[in-house]
Amino acid sequence: MIVYVTKRLVIGLVTLLLASVVVFGVLEILPGDPARIMLGMNAGPDALEALRQEMGLNQPAPVRFFQWLAGLVTGDLGRSYTYSSPVIDLVQERLVVSLPLALISLFLSTAIAIPVGVFAASRSGKLSDTLTMGTAQIGIALPNFWLALLLVYVFAVGLRVLPAGGFPGWADPVEAIKSLILPSISLALPQAAILARVTRSAMVETLGEDFIRTARAKGLPRRKVLWRHALRNAMIPVLTILGLQFSFLLAGTIIIENVFYLPGLGRLIFQAINQRDLIVVEGVVMLLVASLILINLAVDICYAIVDPRLRIGR
Amino acid sequence: MTIEQTAVDLSQRHVLRRAFSNASFVVGLAITLTIAIVALVSLFWAPYDVTKLSVASRVQGLSWAHPFGTDHLGRDILSMIMLGARNSIAVALVAVGIGMGLGVPLGLWAAARGGWIDEVLMRTNDVIFAFPSLLSAVMITAIFGPGAINAIIAIGIFNIPVFARVARGGALAIWPREFVLAAKACGKGGFLISAEHILPNIANLLLVQATIQFALGILAEAGLSYLGLGAQPPMPSWGRMLFDAQTRIAVAPHLALFPGMAIVLTVLGLNLLGDGLRDAIDPKQRRTL
């Protein structure tokens, strides 16, 4: 187990390091002088020089890379030029919106998908299975921002029960949660459709195996076999997709937060890109990549917990 | 013509026959062809000129003259959807082409050579996979400038590792087979074997992946153009139409309805097509996939 986790950890760290080279490299080879891009065409030479000095742009690229890397490790992501505050503060401010949004979406999609997938698998080949999976096919094809518009039309414009956008802050938790409901459903439903299909196919495969027949033959109730024995064995592909979905959720927030005018990380990075605030872009992208790698590491460890066979060997 | 190649042809004919008796494949093909035809027709004809703005006929409901209504600039929604289909398909198709064109040779190369080349290529893949693809696509298009071409590149780049992985995985399963050993014994090199023996045998696999990536490409393009990073006006795009519809959702919900339905229908058609194809290729997996 320890060897397995250590190996995954090392692979994760190497990927993270390479990713940081890529992020730094891409923003490095961009045409133009970052200082000029930030200050605009009318900036005087003194202001440009001062900003270059402040950003450390006069030093060679490898030196700046290691300085930036050291900053990342110590949690210093640099200072945003447009917001004139440390990037890490901006991230913290936005995280209180984006993290709950992602977690609620992840919870919703799992809570919908796993029962639906198990249900469809248990009636594999029957009409209810076909109908459920047909609905899932449509769910997969739904662009989340269109779903968002439809939800806004029904619940904000029509029924007037939920806000169409904006975020009131956590001072009023009820209003804050209310403003996150429609965004999370928009993010969760298409993901749930994918997850339900994966759950179903993994379950159908598991249900065909000998140990399931044995469990049924020794008189265990069907319900127990389904949820205890089969689901646990079907979890590996489900976990894989769940890990991948986190990536889609993060990317999804960039669009959904724009639809609902939520002041989250997605909106921060989108605005930072448009304003050429490259320090913010670098920092937030690295943070997202790091969290993605961490999630995948967690998924790998979950594999080992779910399936003890993986603990040894690899 | 060698023996194993005729065997492949035969099996492909079988695949096609099985595919046409698969409901998912037939429905998917019908939807996809319909949308492709709509896109092709829009090259020559559309009910109205979408570059002509008409304030007099702005935000109209459904009518005989404008079956899907008109937008805030008086443009015919049906015509815009038709041109949008062309835009979506073009972007997603070329992005798949980039992914296949670069990814498949890389995957085949990795499988043929093995060793450190394989290791380096696959680790590079992992690094690209570490980036949330849509987020990176947003970054690329925003930094290098919005537009259809940059959207294609941004979506295409993330197709490369996908196809590389599928091609490598498929190729690794074919390499130990007897007919490859025979080709090796004939003195053929890794390149020739990959091109003549491996590629035809993983073509089905790649085709299924292509339909999946095509569908994802349509969704990604819609997302990018919703953010204003895809095709630029006056070229209509489904995502952009949804963006324009958003602020008018209370007064003219039909503006949001049709472009969204166009996206769903296209993606649904491609996914059904891919599912049916996969079932036809591997009937054993039919129950599980």
Coordinates of C-alpha atoms in Angstrom, one line a residue:
Chain A
M1 CA 0.0 0.0 0.0
I2 CA 2.7 2.4 1.0
V3 CA 4.8 1.6 -2.1
Y4 CA 1.7 2.0 -4.3
V5 CA 0.8 5.4 -2.8
T6 CA 4.5 6.6 -2.9
K7 CA 4.7 5.7 -6.6
R8 CA 1.5 7.5 -7.4
L9 CA 2.7 10.5 -5.4
V10 CA 6.0 10.7 -7.3
I11 CA 4.3 10.4 -10.6
G12 CA 1.9 13.2 -9.5
L13 CA 4.8 15.5 -8.5
V14 CA 6.7 14.9 -11.7
T15 CA 3.5 15.7 -13.7
L16 CA 3.0 18.8 -11.7
L17 CA 6.6 20.0 -12.2
L18 CA 6.3 19.4 -16.0
A19 CA 3.0 21.2 -16.0
S20 CA 4.6 24.2 -14.3
V21 CA 7.3 24.3 -17.0
V22 CA 4.5 24.2 -19.6
V23 CA 2.5 27.0 -18.0
F24 CA 5.6 29.2 -17.5
G25 CA 6.9 28.3 -21.0
V26 CA 3.6 29.1 -22.8
L27 CA 3.2 32.5 -21.2
E28 CA 7.0 33.1 -21.8
I29 CA 6.9 32.6 -25.5
L30 CA 3.8 34.8 -25.9
P31 CA 4.6 37.6 -28.3
G32 CA 5.1 40.9 -26.7
D33 CA 6.4 42.3 -23.5
P34 CA 4.2 41.5 -20.5
A35 CA 4.8 44.9 -19.0
R36 CA 3.7 46.6 -22.2
I37 CA 0.7 44.4 -22.5
M38 CA -0.3 45.2 -18.9
L39 CA 0.3 48.9 -19.2
G40 CA -1.0 49.4 -22.7
M41 CA 0.5 51.2 -25.7
N42 CA 0.6 54.6 -24.1
A43 CA 2.8 53.7 -21.2
G44 CA 6.0 55.8 -20.8
P45 CA 9.4 54.1 -20.8
D46 CA 9.9 54.9 -17.1
A47 CA 6.7 53.2 -16.1
L48 CA 7.5 50.2 -18.2
E49 CA 11.0 49.9 -16.7
A50 CA 9.6 50.2 -13.2
L51 CA 7.0 47.5 -13.8
R52 CA 9.6 45.2 -15.4
Q53 CA 11.8 45.7 -12.4
E54 CA 8.9 45.0 -10.1
M55 CA 7.9 41.9 -12.0
G56 CA 11.6 40.8 -12.2
L57 CA 11.3 40.7 -16.0
N58 CA 14.9 41.8 -16.4
Q59 CA 16.3 38.6 -15.1
P60 CA 16.9 35.6 -17.4
A61 CA 14.0 33.1 -17.8
P62 CA 15.4 30.2 -15.9
V63 CA 16.0 32.4 -12.8
R64 CA 12.5 33.8 -13.0
F65 CA 11.1 30.3 -13.4
F66 CA 12.8 29.1 -10.2
Q67 CA 11.7 32.2 -8.4
W68 CA 8.2 31.6 -9.5
L69 CA 8.3 27.9 -8.6
A70 CA 9.7 28.7 -5.1
G71 CA 6.9 31.2 -4.7
L72 CA 4.3 28.5 -5.7
V73 CA 5.7 26.1 -3.1
T74 CA 5.5 28.7 -0.3
G75 CA 2.1 29.9 -1.4
D76 CA 3.3 33.2 -2.8
L77 CA 1.6 33.4 -6.3
G78 CA 2.8 36.9 -6.9
R79 CA 0.8 40.2 -7.1
S80 CA -2.0 40.8 -9.5
Y81 CA -1.5 43.9 -11.6
T82 CA -5.1 44.8 -12.3
Y83 CA -6.4 44.1 -8.8
S84 CA -3.2 45.3 -7.1
S85 CA -3.5 42.6 -4.4
P86 CA -1.7 39.3 -3.9
V87 CA -3.0 36.5 -6.2
I88 CA -3.3 34.2 -3.2
D89 CA -5.8 36.6 -1.6
L90 CA -7.8 36.8 -4.8
V91 CA -7.9 33.0 -5.0
Q92 CA -9.1 32.7 -1.4
E93 CA -11.8 35.3 -2.0
R94 CA -13.0 33.4 -5.1
L95 CA -12.6 29.9 -3.7
V96 CA -15.5 30.5 -1.2
V97 CA -17.7 30.6 -4.2
S98 CA -16.1 28.0 -6.6
L99 CA -15.4 25.3 -4.1
P100 CA -18.9 25.0 -2.7
L101 CA -20.2 25.2 -6.3
A102 CA -17.9 22.3 -7.4
L103 CA -18.7 20.2 -4.3
I104 CA -22.5 20.7 -4.5
S105 CA -22.3 19.8 -8.2
L106 CA -20.2 16.7 -7.5
F107 CA -22.5 15.6 -4.7
L108 CA -25.6 16.1 -6.9
S109 CA -24.2 14.3 -9.9
T110 CA -23.1 11.3 -7.7
A111 CA -26.3 11.2 -5.8
I112 CA -28.3 11.1 -9.0
A113 CA -26.0 9.0 -11.1
I114 CA -25.2 6.0 -8.9
P115 CA -28.8 5.1 -7.9
V116 CA -30.0 5.6 -11.5
G117 CA -27.1 3.5 -12.9
V118 CA -27.7 0.7 -10.4
F119 CA -31.4 0.8 -11.1
A120 CA -30.8 0.6 -14.9
A121 CA -28.3 -2.2 -14.5
S122 CA -30.7 -4.2 -12.3
R123 CA -33.3 -4.1 -15.0
S124 CA -30.8 -4.5 -17.9
G125 CA -32.5 -5.0 -21.2
K126 CA -36.0 -4.1 -20.0
L127 CA -37.9 -1.0 -21.1
S128 CA -37.1 1.0 -17.9
D129 CA -33.4 0.4 -18.6
T130 CA -33.8 1.6 -22.2
L131 CA -35.8 4.7 -21.2
T132 CA -33.3 5.6 -18.4
M133 CA -30.3 5.3 -20.7
G134 CA -32.1 7.1 -23.5
T135 CA -32.6 10.0 -21.1
A136 CA -29.0 9.8 -20.1
Q137 CA -27.9 10.1 -23.8
I138 CA -29.8 13.4 -24.0
G139 CA -28.3 14.5 -20.7
I140 CA -24.8 13.9 -22.1
A141 CA -25.6 16.0 -25.1
L142 CA -26.8 19.0 -23.1
P143 CA -24.4 21.9 -23.1
N144 CA -24.4 23.0 -19.4
F145 CA -24.8 26.7 -20.3
W146 CA -27.9 26.0 -22.3
L147 CA -29.3 24.0 -19.4
A148 CA -28.5 27.0 -17.3
L149 CA -30.5 29.3 -19.5
L150 CA -33.5 26.9 -19.5
L151 CA -33.3 26.7 -15.7
V152 CA -33.1 30.5 -15.4
Y153 CA -36.1 30.8 -17.6
V154 CA -38.2 28.3 -15.5
F155 CA -37.1 29.0 -12.0
A156 CA -35.9 32.7 -12.1
V157 CA -38.0 34.3 -14.8
G158 CA -41.1 32.1 -14.6
L159 CA -41.5 30.8 -11.0
R160 CA -39.3 33.5 -9.5
V161 CA -38.2 31.2 -6.7
L162 CA -34.4 31.4 -7.3
P163 CA -32.1 34.2 -8.4
A164 CA -31.0 34.4 -12.1
G165 CA -27.5 35.3 -11.1
G166 CA -25.1 37.1 -8.8
F167 CA -23.8 36.0 -5.4
P168 CA -24.8 37.8 -2.2
G169 CA -21.9 36.5 -0.1
W170 CA -21.9 34.1 2.8
A171 CA -23.2 36.6 5.3
D172 CA -26.6 35.3 4.5
P173 CA -26.1 31.6 4.1
V174 CA -29.6 30.8 2.9
E175 CA -29.5 33.4 0.0
A176 CA -25.9 32.2 -0.8
I177 CA -27.0 28.6 -1.1
K178 CA -30.1 29.7 -3.1
S179 CA -27.8 31.5 -5.6
L180 CA -25.7 28.4 -6.1
I181 CA -28.6 26.0 -6.7
L182 CA -29.2 26.7 -10.4
P183 CA -25.5 26.8 -11.3
S184 CA -24.8 23.5 -9.5
I185 CA -27.7 21.8 -11.2
S186 CA -26.5 23.1 -14.6
L187 CA -23.1 21.6 -13.9
A188 CA -24.3 18.4 -12.3
L189 CA -27.0 17.1 -14.7
P190 CA -24.8 16.5 -17.8
Q191 CA -22.1 15.0 -15.5
A192 CA -24.7 12.8 -13.8
A193 CA -25.8 11.5 -17.2
I194 CA -22.2 10.4 -18.1
L195 CA -21.7 8.9 -14.6
A196 CA -25.0 7.0 -14.7
R197 CA -24.0 5.3 -18.0
V198 CA -20.6 4.3 -16.6
T199 CA -22.2 3.0 -13.4
R200 CA -24.7 1.0 -15.4
S201 CA -22.2 -0.6 -17.6
A202 CA -19.8 -1.4 -14.8
M203 CA -22.7 -2.9 -12.8
V204 CA -24.0 -5.0 -15.7
E205 CA -20.5 -6.5 -16.1
T206 CA -20.1 -7.2 -12.4
L207 CA -23.6 -8.7 -12.1
G208 CA -22.7 -11.3 -14.7
E209 CA -19.8 -12.6 -12.5
D210 CA -19.8 -15.8 -10.6
F211 CA -19.5 -14.4 -7.1
I212 CA -22.8 -12.6 -7.6
R213 CA -24.5 -15.9 -8.4
T214 CA -22.8 -17.4 -5.4
A215 CA -24.0 -14.6 -3.2
R216 CA -27.6 -15.0 -4.5
A217 CA -27.3 -18.8 -4.2
K218 CA -26.4 -18.6 -0.6
G219 CA -29.6 -16.8 0.0
L220 CA -28.6 -13.1 0.3
P221 CA -31.4 -10.8 -0.6
R222 CA -31.2 -9.2 -4.1
R223 CA -31.0 -5.7 -2.7
K224 CA -28.0 -6.5 -0.5
V225 CA -26.1 -8.2 -3.3
L226 CA -26.8 -5.3 -5.6
W227 CA -25.6 -2.5 -3.3
R228 CA -23.0 -4.3 -1.2
H229 CA -21.4 -6.8 -3.5
A230 CA -21.9 -5.6 -7.0
L231 CA -21.6 -1.9 -6.5
R232 CA -18.3 -2.1 -4.6
N233 CA -16.8 -4.1 -7.4
A234 CA -18.2 -1.8 -10.0
M235 CA -16.7 1.3 -8.3
I236 CA -13.3 1.3 -10.1
P237 CA -14.5 2.7 -13.5
V238 CA -17.0 4.9 -11.6
L239 CA -14.2 6.4 -9.6
T240 CA -12.1 7.0 -12.7
I241 CA -14.9 8.9 -14.3
L242 CA -15.6 10.8 -11.1
G243 CA -11.9 11.9 -11.0
L244 CA -12.1 13.0 -14.7
Q245 CA -15.3 14.8 -14.0
F246 CA -13.6 17.1 -11.5
S247 CA -11.6 18.4 -14.5
F248 CA -14.8 19.0 -16.4
L249 CA -16.4 20.7 -13.3
L250 CA -13.4 23.1 -13.0
A251 CA -13.6 23.9 -16.7
G252 CA -17.4 24.1 -16.5
T253 CA -17.2 26.7 -13.8
I254 CA -15.5 29.1 -16.2
I255 CA -18.6 29.1 -18.4
I256 CA -21.3 28.6 -15.7
E257 CA -19.8 31.4 -13.5
N258 CA -20.0 33.6 -16.5
V259 CA -23.6 32.7 -17.1
F260 CA -24.7 33.4 -13.5
Y261 CA -22.2 36.2 -12.8
L262 CA -20.7 34.4 -9.9
P263 CA -17.5 35.9 -8.5
G264 CA -15.6 32.6 -8.5
L265 CA -12.3 31.2 -9.8
G266 CA -13.6 30.6 -13.3
R267 CA -14.7 34.2 -13.7
L268 CA -11.5 35.4 -12.1
I269 CA -9.4 33.5 -14.6
F270 CA -11.6 34.6 -17.5
Q271 CA -11.3 38.2 -16.6
A272 CA -7.6 37.9 -15.9
I273 CA -7.0 36.4 -19.4
N274 CA -9.0 39.2 -21.0
Q275 CA -7.1 41.9 -19.1
R276 CA -3.7 40.1 -19.8
D277 CA -3.1 39.8 -16.0
L278 CA -0.7 37.0 -16.7
I279 CA 0.4 36.5 -13.1
V280 CA -3.1 35.7 -12.0
V281 CA -3.5 33.4 -15.0
E282 CA -0.3 31.5 -14.2
G283 CA -1.2 31.2 -10.5
V284 CA -4.8 30.1 -11.0
V285 CA -4.0 27.6 -13.7
M286 CA -1.2 26.0 -11.6
L287 CA -3.6 25.8 -8.7
L288 CA -6.3 24.1 -10.9
V289 CA -3.7 21.7 -12.4
A290 CA -2.4 20.9 -8.9
S291 CA -5.9 20.2 -7.6
L292 CA -6.6 18.0 -10.6
I293 CA -3.4 16.0 -9.9
L294 CA -4.3 15.7 -6.3
I295 CA -7.8 14.5 -7.1
N296 CA -6.4 11.9 -9.4
L297 CA -4.0 10.8 -6.7
A298 CA -7.0 10.5 -4.3
V299 CA -8.8 8.4 -6.9
D300 CA -5.8 6.1 -7.2
I301 CA -5.7 5.7 -3.5
C302 CA -9.5 5.0 -3.5
Y303 CA -8.9 2.3 -6.1
A304 CA -6.6 0.6 -3.6
I305 CA -9.2 0.9 -0.8
V306 CA -12.0 -0.4 -3.0
D307 CA -10.0 -3.1 -4.6
P308 CA -7.4 -4.7 -2.2
R309 CA -5.9 -6.6 -5.2
L310 CA -4.3 -3.3 -6.3
R311 CA -2.5 -2.7 -3.1
I312 CA 0.2 -5.3 -3.9
G313 CA 1.7 -5.9 -7.3
R314 CA 1.8 -2.5 -8.8
Chain B
M1 CA -2.9 -8.3 -51.2
T2 CA -1.9 -10.4 -48.3
I3 CA -4.1 -12.9 -46.5
E4 CA -4.6 -10.8 -43.3
Q5 CA -5.7 -7.8 -45.3
T6 CA -8.6 -9.7 -46.9
A7 CA -9.5 -10.9 -43.4
V8 CA -9.7 -7.3 -42.2
D9 CA -11.9 -6.3 -45.2
L10 CA -14.2 -9.1 -44.4
S11 CA -14.5 -8.2 -40.8
Q12 CA -15.2 -4.6 -41.7
R13 CA -18.0 -5.7 -44.0
H14 CA -19.4 -7.7 -41.0
V15 CA -19.1 -4.6 -38.8
L16 CA -21.1 -2.5 -41.3
R17 CA -23.8 -5.1 -41.5
R18 CA -24.1 -5.4 -37.8
A19 CA -24.0 -1.6 -37.6
F20 CA -27.0 -1.2 -39.8
S21 CA -29.1 -3.6 -37.7
N22 CA -28.2 -1.5 -34.6
A23 CA -31.0 1.0 -33.7
S24 CA -28.6 3.4 -32.0
F25 CA -26.3 3.5 -35.1
V26 CA -29.1 4.0 -37.6
V27 CA -30.8 6.8 -35.6
G28 CA -27.4 8.5 -34.9
L29 CA -26.5 8.2 -38.6
A30 CA -29.8 9.7 -39.7
I31 CA -29.4 12.7 -37.3
T32 CA -25.8 13.3 -38.2
L33 CA -26.5 13.1 -41.9
T34 CA -29.4 15.5 -41.6
I35 CA -27.3 18.0 -39.9
A36 CA -24.4 17.5 -42.3
I37 CA -26.8 18.1 -45.2
V38 CA -28.2 21.3 -43.5
A39 CA -24.6 22.5 -43.2
L40 CA -23.8 21.7 -46.8
V41 CA -27.0 23.4 -48.1
S42 CA -26.1 26.5 -46.1
L43 CA -23.0 26.8 -48.3
F44 CA -25.2 27.5 -51.3
W45 CA -28.5 28.7 -49.9
A46 CA -30.2 29.9 -46.7
P47 CA -33.7 31.4 -46.4
Y48 CA -32.2 34.9 -45.5
D49 CA -29.0 36.7 -45.7
V50 CA -27.7 36.7 -42.1
T51 CA -25.3 39.6 -42.7
K52 CA -28.2 41.9 -43.4
L53 CA -29.6 43.5 -40.3
S54 CA -33.2 44.6 -40.2
V55 CA -34.4 46.7 -37.2
A56 CA -38.0 46.6 -38.4
S57 CA -38.2 42.8 -38.0
R58 CA -36.2 42.3 -34.8
V59 CA -37.1 39.8 -32.1
Q60 CA -40.1 38.3 -33.8
G61 CA -41.8 35.1 -32.8
L62 CA -42.4 32.1 -34.9
S63 CA -44.1 32.8 -38.3
W64 CA -44.3 31.4 -41.8
A65 CA -41.8 33.9 -43.0
H66 CA -39.4 33.1 -40.1
P67 CA -40.2 29.6 -38.8
F68 CA -37.8 30.0 -35.8
G69 CA -38.3 33.8 -35.4
T70 CA -35.8 36.6 -35.7
D71 CA -33.1 37.8 -33.3
H72 CA -32.4 41.2 -31.8
L73 CA -30.8 42.4 -35.0
G74 CA -33.7 41.1 -37.2
R75 CA -31.7 38.2 -38.5
D76 CA -33.6 35.0 -39.4
I77 CA -32.9 32.3 -36.7
L78 CA -33.3 29.4 -39.0
S79 CA -30.7 30.8 -41.4
M80 CA -28.4 31.4 -38.5
I81 CA -28.8 27.9 -37.3
M82 CA -28.0 26.6 -40.7
L83 CA -24.8 28.6 -41.0
G84 CA -24.0 27.8 -37.4
A85 CA -24.2 24.1 -38.2
R86 CA -21.5 24.7 -40.9
N87 CA -19.3 26.5 -38.4
S88 CA -19.7 23.9 -35.6
I89 CA -19.1 21.0 -37.9
A90 CA -16.1 22.7 -39.6
V91 CA -14.4 23.5 -36.2
A92 CA -15.0 20.1 -34.6
L93 CA -14.1 18.2 -37.7
V94 CA -10.8 19.9 -38.3
A95 CA -10.0 19.6 -34.6
V96 CA -10.6 15.9 -34.8
G97 CA -8.4 15.9 -37.9
I98 CA -5.6 17.6 -36.0
G99 CA -6.0 15.1 -33.2
M100 CA -5.9 12.1 -35.5
G101 CA -3.3 13.4 -37.8
L102 CA -0.8 14.0 -35.1
G103 CA -2.0 11.7 -32.3
V104 CA -2.3 8.5 -34.3
P105 CA 1.2 8.5 -35.7
L106 CA 2.6 9.4 -32.3
G107 CA 0.7 6.5 -30.7
L108 CA 1.8 4.1 -33.4
W109 CA 5.3 5.3 -33.0
A110 CA 5.2 4.8 -29.3
A111 CA 3.8 1.3 -29.6
A112 CA 6.3 0.3 -32.4
R113 CA 9.4 1.6 -30.6
G114 CA 8.6 1.1 -27.0
G115 CA 11.3 1.8 -24.5
W116 CA 12.1 5.4 -23.6
I117 CA 10.4 6.9 -26.6
D118 CA 7.1 5.3 -25.5
E119 CA 7.8 6.5 -21.9
V120 CA 8.5 10.1 -23.0
L121 CA 5.5 10.3 -25.3
M122 CA 3.1 8.9 -22.7
R123 CA 4.4 11.1 -19.9
T124 CA 4.0 14.1 -22.2
N125 CA 0.4 12.9 -22.7
D126 CA -0.1 12.8 -19.0
V127 CA 1.0 16.4 -18.7
I128 CA -1.4 17.5 -21.3
F129 CA -4.2 15.5 -19.7
A130 CA -3.3 17.3 -16.4
F131 CA -4.8 20.5 -17.9
P132 CA -8.5 20.9 -17.9
S133 CA -9.1 21.0 -21.7
L134 CA -11.8 23.5 -22.0
L135 CA -10.1 25.9 -19.6
S136 CA -6.9 25.6 -21.6
A137 CA -8.9 26.1 -24.8
V138 CA -10.3 29.3 -23.3
M139 CA -6.8 30.4 -22.4
I140 CA -5.4 29.7 -25.9
T141 CA -8.2 31.5 -27.8
A142 CA -8.2 34.4 -25.4
I143 CA -4.5 34.9 -25.5
F144 CA -4.0 34.3 -29.2
G145 CA -7.1 36.1 -30.2
P146 CA -10.7 34.9 -30.6
G147 CA -11.8 33.3 -33.9
A148 CA -12.7 30.0 -35.6
I149 CA -9.1 29.1 -36.5
N150 CA -7.7 29.5 -33.0
A151 CA -10.8 27.7 -31.6
I152 CA -9.9 24.8 -33.9
I153 CA -6.3 24.8 -32.7
A154 CA -7.3 25.0 -29.1
I155 CA -9.7 22.1 -29.3
G156 CA -7.4 20.1 -31.7
I157 CA -4.4 20.2 -29.4
F158 CA -6.3 18.3 -26.7
N159 CA -7.4 15.7 -29.2
I160 CA -3.8 14.7 -29.9
P161 CA -3.1 12.9 -26.6
V162 CA -6.6 11.2 -26.8
F163 CA -5.9 9.7 -30.2
A164 CA -2.3 8.9 -29.2
R165 CA -3.5 6.9 -26.3
V166 CA -6.1 5.0 -28.2
A167 CA -3.8 4.3 -31.1
R168 CA -1.0 3.1 -28.8
G169 CA -3.3 0.9 -26.7
G170 CA -4.8 -0.6 -29.9
A171 CA -1.5 -1.1 -31.5
L172 CA 0.1 -2.8 -28.4
A173 CA -2.7 -5.4 -28.6
I174 CA -2.0 -6.0 -32.3
W175 CA 1.8 -6.2 -32.2
P176 CA 2.1 -9.7 -30.6
R177 CA -0.3 -11.2 -33.2
E178 CA 1.1 -13.8 -35.7
F179 CA 0.6 -11.8 -38.9
V180 CA 2.8 -9.0 -37.4
L181 CA 5.4 -11.5 -36.5
A182 CA 5.2 -12.8 -40.1
A183 CA 5.7 -9.3 -41.4
K184 CA 8.6 -8.8 -39.1
A185 CA 10.1 -12.1 -40.4
C186 CA 9.8 -10.7 -43.9
G187 CA 12.1 -7.9 -42.9
K188 CA 9.5 -5.1 -42.7
G189 CA 10.4 -2.3 -40.4
G190 CA 8.3 -0.7 -37.6
F191 CA 7.0 2.1 -39.9
L192 CA 5.8 -0.3 -42.7
I193 CA 4.2 -2.7 -40.2
S194 CA 2.5 0.2 -38.4
A195 CA 1.1 1.6 -41.7
E196 CA 0.2 -1.7 -43.4
H197 CA -0.8 -4.0 -40.6
I198 CA -1.5 -2.2 -37.4
L199 CA -3.4 0.9 -38.7
P200 CA -6.1 -1.1 -40.6
N201 CA -6.7 -3.2 -37.6
I202 CA -7.2 -0.3 -35.2
A203 CA -9.2 1.8 -37.7
N204 CA -12.5 0.9 -36.2
L205 CA -11.3 1.8 -32.8
L206 CA -10.1 5.2 -34.0
L207 CA -13.4 5.8 -35.8
V208 CA -15.4 5.3 -32.6
Q209 CA -13.0 7.7 -30.8
A210 CA -13.4 10.2 -33.6
T211 CA -17.2 10.3 -33.2
I212 CA -16.7 10.9 -29.5
Q213 CA -14.2 13.6 -30.0
F214 CA -16.4 15.1 -32.7
A215 CA -19.3 15.4 -30.3
L216 CA -17.0 16.8 -27.5
G217 CA -15.6 19.3 -30.1
I218 CA -19.1 20.5 -30.9
L219 CA -19.8 21.1 -27.2
A220 CA -16.4 22.8 -26.7
E221 CA -16.9 25.1 -29.8
A222 CA -20.3 26.0 -28.4
G223 CA -18.7 26.9 -25.1
L224 CA -15.9 28.9 -26.6
S225 CA -18.3 30.9 -28.9
Y226 CA -20.6 31.4 -26.0
L227 CA -17.7 33.2 -24.2
G228 CA -17.1 35.2 -27.4
L229 CA -13.9 33.3 -28.3
G230 CA -15.2 31.3 -31.2
A231 CA -16.2 32.3 -34.7
Q232 CA -16.7 36.1 -34.8
P233 CA -19.7 38.0 -36.1
P234 CA -21.1 38.2 -38.8
M235 CA -20.4 34.4 -38.9
P236 CA -23.2 32.9 -36.8
S237 CA -22.3 30.3 -34.2
W238 CA -24.7 28.4 -31.9
G239 CA -22.8 29.4 -28.8
R240 CA -22.8 33.0 -29.7
M241 CA -26.6 32.9 -30.4
L242 CA -27.2 31.5 -26.9
F243 CA -25.1 34.3 -25.5
D244 CA -27.1 36.9 -27.3
A245 CA -30.3 35.1 -26.2
Q246 CA -29.4 35.2 -22.5
T247 CA -30.2 38.8 -21.8
R248 CA -33.5 38.5 -23.7
I249 CA -34.6 35.2 -22.1
A250 CA -37.5 36.9 -20.3
V251 CA -39.0 38.4 -23.4
A252 CA -37.9 36.0 -26.2
P253 CA -37.2 32.5 -24.8
H254 CA -37.4 31.0 -28.3
L255 CA -34.1 32.8 -29.1
A256 CA -32.4 30.4 -26.7
L257 CA -34.5 27.4 -27.5
F258 CA -33.4 26.6 -31.1
P259 CA -29.6 27.0 -31.0
G260 CA -29.6 24.9 -27.9
M261 CA -31.7 22.2 -29.5
A262 CA -29.4 22.3 -32.5
I263 CA -26.4 21.6 -30.2
V264 CA -28.1 18.8 -28.3
L265 CA -29.3 17.1 -31.5
T266 CA -25.9 17.2 -33.2
V267 CA -24.1 15.9 -30.1
L268 CA -26.8 13.3 -29.5
G269 CA -26.6 12.1 -33.1
L270 CA -22.8 11.7 -33.0
N271 CA -22.9 9.9 -29.6
L272 CA -25.6 7.5 -30.8
L273 CA -23.5 6.9 -34.0
G274 CA -20.4 6.2 -31.9
D275 CA -22.3 3.9 -29.5
G276 CA -23.8 1.9 -32.3
L277 CA -20.5 1.6 -34.1
R278 CA -18.8 0.4 -30.9
D279 CA -21.5 -2.2 -30.4
A280 CA -21.1 -3.3 -34.0
I281 CA -17.3 -3.6 -33.7
D282 CA -17.4 -5.6 -30.5
P283 CA -20.7 -7.4 -30.1
K284 CA -19.3 -9.2 -27.0
Q285 CA -19.2 -5.8 -25.2
R286 CA -22.7 -4.9 -26.3
R287 CA -24.3 -5.6 -23.0
T288 CA -21.7 -3.8 -21.0
L289 CA -21.3 -0.6 -23.0

